[in-house]
XYZ file of C-alpha atoms in Angstrom:
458
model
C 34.823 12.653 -12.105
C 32.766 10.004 -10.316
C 31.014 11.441 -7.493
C 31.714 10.097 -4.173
C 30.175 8.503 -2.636
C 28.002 9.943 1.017
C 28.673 6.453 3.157
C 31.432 4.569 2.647
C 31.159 0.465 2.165
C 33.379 0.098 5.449
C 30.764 2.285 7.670
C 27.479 0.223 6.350
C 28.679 -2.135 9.301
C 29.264 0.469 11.573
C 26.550 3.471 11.097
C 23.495 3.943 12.700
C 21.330 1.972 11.107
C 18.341 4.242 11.148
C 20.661 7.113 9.201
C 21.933 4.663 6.844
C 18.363 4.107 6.144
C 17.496 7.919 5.809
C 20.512 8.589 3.588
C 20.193 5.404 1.160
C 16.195 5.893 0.941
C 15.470 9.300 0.392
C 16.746 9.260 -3.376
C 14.958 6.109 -4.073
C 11.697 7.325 -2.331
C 12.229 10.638 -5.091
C 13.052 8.369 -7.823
C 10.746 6.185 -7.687
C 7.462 8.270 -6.953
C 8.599 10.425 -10.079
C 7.604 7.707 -11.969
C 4.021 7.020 -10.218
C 3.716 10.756 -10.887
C 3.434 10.580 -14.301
C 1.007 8.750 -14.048
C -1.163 10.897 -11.438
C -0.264 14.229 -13.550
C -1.727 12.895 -16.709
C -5.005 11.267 -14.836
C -5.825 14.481 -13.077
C -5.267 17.012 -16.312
C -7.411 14.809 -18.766
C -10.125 13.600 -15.965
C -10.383 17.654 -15.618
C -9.840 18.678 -19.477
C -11.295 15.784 -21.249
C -13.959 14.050 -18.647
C -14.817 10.830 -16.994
C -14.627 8.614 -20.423
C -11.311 9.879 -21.223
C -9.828 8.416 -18.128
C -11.409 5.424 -18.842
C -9.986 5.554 -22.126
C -6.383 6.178 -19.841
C -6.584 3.261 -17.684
C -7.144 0.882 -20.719
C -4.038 1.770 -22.150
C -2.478 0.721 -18.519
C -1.239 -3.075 -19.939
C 0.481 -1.745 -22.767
C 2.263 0.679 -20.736
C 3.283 -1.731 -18.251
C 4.356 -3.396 -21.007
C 6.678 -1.067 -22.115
C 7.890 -0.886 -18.304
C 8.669 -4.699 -18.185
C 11.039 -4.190 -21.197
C 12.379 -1.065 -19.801
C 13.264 -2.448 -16.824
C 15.010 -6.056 -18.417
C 17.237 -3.690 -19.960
C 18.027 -0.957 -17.518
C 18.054 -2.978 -14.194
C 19.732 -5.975 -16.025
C 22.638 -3.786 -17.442
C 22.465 -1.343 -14.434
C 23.513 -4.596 -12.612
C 26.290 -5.573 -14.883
C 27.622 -2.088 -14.836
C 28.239 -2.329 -11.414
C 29.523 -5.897 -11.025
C 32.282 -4.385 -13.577
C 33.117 -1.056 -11.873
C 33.599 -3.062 -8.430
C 36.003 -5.839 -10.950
C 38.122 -2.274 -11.662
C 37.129 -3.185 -15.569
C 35.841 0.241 -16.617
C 36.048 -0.421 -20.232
C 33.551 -3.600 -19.938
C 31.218 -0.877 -18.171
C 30.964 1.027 -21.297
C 31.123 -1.428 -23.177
C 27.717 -2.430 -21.554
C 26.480 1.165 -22.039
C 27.175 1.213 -25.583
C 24.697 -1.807 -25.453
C 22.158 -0.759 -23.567
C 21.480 2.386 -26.039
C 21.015 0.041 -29.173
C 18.975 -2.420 -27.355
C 16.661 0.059 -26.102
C 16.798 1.605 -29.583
C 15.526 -1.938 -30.645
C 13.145 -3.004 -28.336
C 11.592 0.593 -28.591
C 11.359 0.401 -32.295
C 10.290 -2.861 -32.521
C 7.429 -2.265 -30.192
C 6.318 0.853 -31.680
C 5.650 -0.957 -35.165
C 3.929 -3.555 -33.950
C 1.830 -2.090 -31.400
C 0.865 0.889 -33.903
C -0.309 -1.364 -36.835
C -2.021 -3.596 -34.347
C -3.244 -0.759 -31.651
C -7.157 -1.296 -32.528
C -7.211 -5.051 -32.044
C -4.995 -4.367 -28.537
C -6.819 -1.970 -27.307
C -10.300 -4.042 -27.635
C -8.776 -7.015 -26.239
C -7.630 -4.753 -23.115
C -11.719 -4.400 -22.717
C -11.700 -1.180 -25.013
C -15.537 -0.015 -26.070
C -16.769 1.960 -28.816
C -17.167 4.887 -26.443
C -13.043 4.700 -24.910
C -11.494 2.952 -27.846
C -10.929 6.687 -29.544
C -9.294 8.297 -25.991
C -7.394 5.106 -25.623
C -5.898 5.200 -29.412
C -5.224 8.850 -29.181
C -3.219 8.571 -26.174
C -1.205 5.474 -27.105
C -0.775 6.478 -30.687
C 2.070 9.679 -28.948
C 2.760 7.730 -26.374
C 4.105 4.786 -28.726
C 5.647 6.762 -31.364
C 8.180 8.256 -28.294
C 8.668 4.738 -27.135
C 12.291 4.610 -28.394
C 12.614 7.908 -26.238
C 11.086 6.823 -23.297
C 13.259 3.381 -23.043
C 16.382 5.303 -23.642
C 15.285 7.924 -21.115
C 14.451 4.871 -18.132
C 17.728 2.913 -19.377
C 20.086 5.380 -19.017
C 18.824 6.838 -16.052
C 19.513 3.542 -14.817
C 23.106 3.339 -15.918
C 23.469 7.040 -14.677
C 22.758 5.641 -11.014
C 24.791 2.734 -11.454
C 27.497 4.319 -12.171
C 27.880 6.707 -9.434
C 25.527 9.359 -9.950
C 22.400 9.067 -8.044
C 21.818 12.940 -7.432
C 21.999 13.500 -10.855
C 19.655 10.295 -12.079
C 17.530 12.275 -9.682
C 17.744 15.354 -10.556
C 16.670 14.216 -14.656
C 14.098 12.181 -13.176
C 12.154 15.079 -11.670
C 13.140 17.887 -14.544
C 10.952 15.458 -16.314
C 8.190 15.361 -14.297
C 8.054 18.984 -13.571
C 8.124 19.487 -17.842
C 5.063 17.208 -17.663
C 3.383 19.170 -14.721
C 4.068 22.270 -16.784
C 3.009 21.437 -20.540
C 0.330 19.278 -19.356
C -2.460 21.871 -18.576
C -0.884 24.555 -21.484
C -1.768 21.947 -24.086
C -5.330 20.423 -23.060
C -6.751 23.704 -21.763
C -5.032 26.255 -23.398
C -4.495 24.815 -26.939
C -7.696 22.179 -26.577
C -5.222 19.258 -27.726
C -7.229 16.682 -25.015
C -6.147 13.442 -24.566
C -3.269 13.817 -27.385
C -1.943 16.859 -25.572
C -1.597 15.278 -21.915
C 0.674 12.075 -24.448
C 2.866 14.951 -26.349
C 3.816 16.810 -22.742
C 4.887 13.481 -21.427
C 7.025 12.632 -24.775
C 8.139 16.118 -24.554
C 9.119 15.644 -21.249
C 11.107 12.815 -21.396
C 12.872 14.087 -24.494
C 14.234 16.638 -22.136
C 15.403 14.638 -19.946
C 16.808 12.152 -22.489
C 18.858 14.818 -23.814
C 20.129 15.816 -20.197
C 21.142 12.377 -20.149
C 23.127 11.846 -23.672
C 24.703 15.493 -22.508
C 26.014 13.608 -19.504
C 27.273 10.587 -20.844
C 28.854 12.997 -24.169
C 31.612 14.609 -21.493
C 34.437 12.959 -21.736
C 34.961 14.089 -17.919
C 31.697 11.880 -16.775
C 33.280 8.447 -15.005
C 31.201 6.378 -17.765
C 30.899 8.108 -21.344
C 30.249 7.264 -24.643
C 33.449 6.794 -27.048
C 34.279 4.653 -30.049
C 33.801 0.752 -30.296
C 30.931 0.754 -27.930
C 27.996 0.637 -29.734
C 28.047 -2.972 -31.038
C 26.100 -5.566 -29.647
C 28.057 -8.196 -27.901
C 26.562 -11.871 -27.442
C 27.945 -12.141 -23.907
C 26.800 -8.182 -22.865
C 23.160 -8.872 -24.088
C 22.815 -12.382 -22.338
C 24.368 -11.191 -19.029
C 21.475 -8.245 -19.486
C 18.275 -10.106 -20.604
C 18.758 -12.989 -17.792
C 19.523 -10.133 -15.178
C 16.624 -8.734 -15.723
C 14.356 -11.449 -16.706
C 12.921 -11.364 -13.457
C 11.808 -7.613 -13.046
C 10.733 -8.081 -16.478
C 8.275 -10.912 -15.381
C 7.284 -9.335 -12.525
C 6.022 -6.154 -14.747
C 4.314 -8.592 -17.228
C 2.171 -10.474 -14.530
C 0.858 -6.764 -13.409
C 0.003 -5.915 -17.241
C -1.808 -9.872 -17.067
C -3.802 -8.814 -14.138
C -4.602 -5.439 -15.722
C -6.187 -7.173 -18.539
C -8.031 -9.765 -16.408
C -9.228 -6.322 -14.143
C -10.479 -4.370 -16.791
C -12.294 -7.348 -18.644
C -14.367 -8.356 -15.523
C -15.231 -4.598 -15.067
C -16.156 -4.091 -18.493
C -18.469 -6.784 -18.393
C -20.012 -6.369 -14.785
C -19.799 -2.567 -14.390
C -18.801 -1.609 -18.080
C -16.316 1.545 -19.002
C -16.675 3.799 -16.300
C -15.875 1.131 -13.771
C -12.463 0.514 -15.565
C -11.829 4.551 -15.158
C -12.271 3.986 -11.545
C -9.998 1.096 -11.452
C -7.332 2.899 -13.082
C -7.917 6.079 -10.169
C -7.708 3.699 -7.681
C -4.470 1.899 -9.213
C -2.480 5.196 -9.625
C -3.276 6.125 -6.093
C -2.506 3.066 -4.576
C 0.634 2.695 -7.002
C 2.163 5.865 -5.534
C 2.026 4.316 -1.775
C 3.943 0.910 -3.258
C 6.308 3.410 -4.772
C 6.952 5.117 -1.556
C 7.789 1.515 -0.317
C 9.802 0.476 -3.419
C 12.131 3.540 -2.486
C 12.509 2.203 1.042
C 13.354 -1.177 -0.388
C 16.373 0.205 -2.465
C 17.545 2.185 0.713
C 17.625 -1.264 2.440
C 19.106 -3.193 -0.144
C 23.383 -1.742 0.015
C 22.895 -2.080 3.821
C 21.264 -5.302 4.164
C 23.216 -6.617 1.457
C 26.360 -5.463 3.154
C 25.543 -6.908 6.641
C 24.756 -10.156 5.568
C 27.533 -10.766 3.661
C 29.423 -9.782 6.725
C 27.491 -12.216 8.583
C 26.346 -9.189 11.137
C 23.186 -11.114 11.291
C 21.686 -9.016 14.083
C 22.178 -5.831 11.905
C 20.147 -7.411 9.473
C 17.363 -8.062 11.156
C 17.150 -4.958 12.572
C 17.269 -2.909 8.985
C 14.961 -5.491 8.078
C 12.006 -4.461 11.220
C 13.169 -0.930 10.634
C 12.078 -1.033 7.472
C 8.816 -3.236 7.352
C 7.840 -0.760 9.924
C 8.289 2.602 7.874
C 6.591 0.469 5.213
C 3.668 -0.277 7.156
C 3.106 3.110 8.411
C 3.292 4.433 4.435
C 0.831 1.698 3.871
C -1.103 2.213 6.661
C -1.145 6.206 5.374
C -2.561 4.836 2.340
C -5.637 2.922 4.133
C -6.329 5.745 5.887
C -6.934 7.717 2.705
C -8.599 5.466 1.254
C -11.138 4.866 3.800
C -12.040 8.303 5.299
C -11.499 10.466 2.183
C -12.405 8.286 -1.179
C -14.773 11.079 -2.605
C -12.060 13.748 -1.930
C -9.296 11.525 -3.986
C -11.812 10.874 -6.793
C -12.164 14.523 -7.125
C -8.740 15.097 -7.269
C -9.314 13.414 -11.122
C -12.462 14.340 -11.960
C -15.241 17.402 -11.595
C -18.437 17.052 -10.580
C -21.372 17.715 -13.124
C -22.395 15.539 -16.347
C -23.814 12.038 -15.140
C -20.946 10.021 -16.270
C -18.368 12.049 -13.932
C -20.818 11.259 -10.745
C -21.024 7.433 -11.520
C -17.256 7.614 -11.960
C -16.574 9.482 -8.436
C -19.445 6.957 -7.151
C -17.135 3.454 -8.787
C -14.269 4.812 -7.277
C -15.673 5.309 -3.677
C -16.961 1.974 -4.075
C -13.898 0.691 -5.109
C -11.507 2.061 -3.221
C -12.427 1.313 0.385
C -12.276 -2.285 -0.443
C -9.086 -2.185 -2.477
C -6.958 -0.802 0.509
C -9.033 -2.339 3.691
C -5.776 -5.034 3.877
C -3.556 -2.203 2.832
C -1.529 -2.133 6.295
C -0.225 -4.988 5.540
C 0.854 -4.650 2.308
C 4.229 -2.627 3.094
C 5.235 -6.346 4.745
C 4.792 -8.366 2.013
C 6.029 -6.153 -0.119
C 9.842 -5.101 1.991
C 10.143 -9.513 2.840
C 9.866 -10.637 -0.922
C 12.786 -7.840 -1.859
C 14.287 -9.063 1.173
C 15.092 -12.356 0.063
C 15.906 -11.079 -3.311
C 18.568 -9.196 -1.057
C 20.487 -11.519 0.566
C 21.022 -13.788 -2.198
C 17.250 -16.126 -2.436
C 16.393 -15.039 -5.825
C 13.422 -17.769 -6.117
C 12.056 -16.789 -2.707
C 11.540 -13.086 -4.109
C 10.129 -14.042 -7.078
C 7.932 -16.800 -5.374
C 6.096 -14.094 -3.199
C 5.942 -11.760 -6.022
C 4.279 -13.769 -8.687
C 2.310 -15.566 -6.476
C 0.477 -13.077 -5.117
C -0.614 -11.626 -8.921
C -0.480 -15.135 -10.538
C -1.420 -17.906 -7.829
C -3.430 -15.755 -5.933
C -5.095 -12.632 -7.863
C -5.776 -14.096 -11.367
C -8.063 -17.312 -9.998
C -9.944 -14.777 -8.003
C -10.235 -12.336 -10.903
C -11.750 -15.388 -12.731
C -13.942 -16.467 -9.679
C -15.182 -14.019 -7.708
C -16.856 -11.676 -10.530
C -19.064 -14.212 -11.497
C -20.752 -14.692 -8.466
C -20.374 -10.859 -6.804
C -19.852 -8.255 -10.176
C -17.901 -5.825 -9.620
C -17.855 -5.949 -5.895
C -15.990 -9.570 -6.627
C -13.564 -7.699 -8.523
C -12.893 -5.428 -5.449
C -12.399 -7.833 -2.923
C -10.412 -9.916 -5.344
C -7.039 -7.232 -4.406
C -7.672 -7.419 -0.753
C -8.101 -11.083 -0.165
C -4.654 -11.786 -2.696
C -3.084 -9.437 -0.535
C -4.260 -11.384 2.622
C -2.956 -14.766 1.353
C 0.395 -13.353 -0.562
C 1.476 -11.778 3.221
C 0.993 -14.893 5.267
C 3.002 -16.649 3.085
C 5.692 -13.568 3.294
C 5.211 -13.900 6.700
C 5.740 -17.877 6.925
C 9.200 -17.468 4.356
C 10.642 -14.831 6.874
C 9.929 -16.857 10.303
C 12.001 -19.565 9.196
C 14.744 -16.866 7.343
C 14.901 -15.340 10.606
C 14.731 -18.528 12.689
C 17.930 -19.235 10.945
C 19.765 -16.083 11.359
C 19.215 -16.587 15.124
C 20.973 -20.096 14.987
C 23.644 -19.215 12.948
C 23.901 -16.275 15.597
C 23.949 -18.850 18.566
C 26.792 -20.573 16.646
């Protein structure tokens, strides 16, 4: 049976806005720091089990993963999308019809990039700014890692689809069984069974298998509201269009941050060299799990903006809009704090003191990360305006403050700053895009909300 629903559509116009918030959020929040997680997890086990190197040998692999996210996320936001578009038309056999897609195209695109990416993982890697001393970390991790890609796109697809179509708990639920496999295996195979940097890979494949399999289980009952049956699993011209031009734009948006990766880790490599790019990827996993936090408060939003402006209840717009710019800015502002007061205690967190390479890495990061976050505050802004317009129906405004802050802004300063300031260039080069991307955010939404107050007046 489908589950219902905890606020109906009727009462997003009527509710307190703050517990709409508190109900809608709190899943996504879950959801989508399980995902940072993973990230964290492995960083911390093989900073600990492996050393300094191998998590410079980690963050290298940090394109190709991202990647692997942007294709993940054409496919399960695009078809997520659809699915629901189809269950609000009544047309439950076009639903499945669209889940019966989504498994063979992720079975495709995970394939696909597998074979490619493992005959050509050498030549990748050293283009990523891969060394002599990180290329063998960064080829043992990717080499599991991409041989479970079919796995892990199923795994993000159908959780996806598993939301979409009514079960958000339960999306949930697989979400963190995952992450808590990972948590568990993780330490059992790099210090118990010495596996390294190819043990921390084969927990997190392991990991997702499980909850892959949680997943086909669901969508196997014939009593789940969406479930897999006979004549859906052919790919239909129509299905896969709808899909790919849904979600081109996530898809983008995950292939300009695997761009800037690149551009990151080349400037460090040659101004600071390997270590440097270990600390950048530290500093990006902890500063990933903040925008996380406020991704999850932008998908609480997103039903009740959605609903209110449709409704033309303007004023009830506005005010889950402040609401939640301002529980954004105090989980940015959370961040900052961190990063400023306690940057030695947070590059411990990955790495032990000791060997000489492990103090130059706890040293890069400290450096690092008080500059990376000293605009964090405003951040959680820029970040809740461009989903905002991607909310009430401005698709190009969204994707205007998104790119521009990674493609307009961050990439020229990549290329500039570094060769005038090293790697303190490269530092100040996140902080200063921030800067820019926000006060155009904040230019978009004073005229946005200058015309919700005339259309109010009217």
């Amino acid at each position: 049976m489908k589950q219902k629903s905890v606020v109906t559509p009727l009462s997003l116009g009527t509710d307190r806005l703050a517990t709409l918030l508190v109900r809608y959020a709190i899943p996504s929040i879950i959801a989508m720091t399980s995902t940072s997680l993973y990230n964290i997890i492995d960083s911390i086990f093989i900073g600990h089990g492996v050393g300094a190197m191998a998590i410079s040998g980690l963050a290298l692999t940090m394109p190709l993963m991202n990647l692997s996210s942007a294709f993940g996320a054409m496919v399960g936001i695009g078809a997520a999308a659809i699915i629901s578009i189809r269950l609000g038309e009544g047309n439950r056999a076009a639903a499945e019809k669209t889940l019966g897609n989504v498994v063979l195209l992720n079975s495709i695109i995970g394939l696909v990039m597998m074979v490619i990416s493992i005959l050509f993982l050498d030549p990748i890697l050293y283009f990523f700014g891969a060394s002599e001393q990180t290329l063998p970390y960064a080829r043992d991790f990717m080499q599991i890692i991409l041989a479970g890609s079919v796995i892990t796109h199923m795994f993000l697809g159908l959780n996806e689809v598993l939301r979409a179509s009514g079960y958000p708990q339960k999306a949930m639920f697989f979400m963190l069984t995952s992450v808590a496999i990972n948590c568990t295996l993780n330490p059992l195979f790099i210090f118990v069974f010495g596996w390294g940097i190819r043990g921390s890979a084969l927990a997190t494949v392991i990991a997702q298998s499980v909850a892959l399999s949680l997943s086909l289980r669901h969508f196997s009952r014939e009593d789940s509201f969406l479930h897999f049956k006979r004549g859906i699993f052919r790919l239909r011209r129509k299905i896969v269009s709808g899909i790919l031009s849904i979600g081109t734009a996530p898809f983008l948006l995950h292939l300009c941050a695997s761009v800037v990766v690149i551009f990151v880790n080349k400037a460090l490599q040659l101004h600071g060299g390997d270590l440097y790019i270990g600390a950048y990827g530290v500093i990006n996993r902890v500063v990933m799990l903040f925008i996380m936090v406020v991704s999850g408060l932008n998908q609480g939003m997103q039903p009740i903006v959605g609903y209110n402006y449709g409704a033309k209840q303007y004023l009830r717009v506005m005010k889950t809009l402040f609401m939640t710019i301002f529980c954004a800015t105090c989980v940015t502002t959370a961040g900052f704090l961190i990063g400023e007061l306690f940057p030695r205690q947070v590059a411990l967190l990955f790495v032990g003191e000791g060997d000489l390479d492990s103090t130059q890495l706890i040293e890069a990061v400290c450096e690092g990360l008080r500059i990376v976050v000293v605009f964090f505050p405003i951040v959680g802004f820029q970040i809740v305006t461009s989903n905002f317009f991607q909310y009430i129906g401005k698709p190009k405004r969204a994707i205007l403050l998104s790119m521009t802050r990674q493609m307009l802004f961050l990439v020229p300063l990549l290329i500039l700053l570094p060769s005038h300031y090293g790697t303190l260039g490269v530092w100040w080069s996140m902080p200063i895009a921030d800067c820019a991307a926000t006060l155009l955010a904040a230019l978009l939404l004073f005229q946005q909300i200058r015309w919700f107050r005339k259309a109010m007046a009217h």
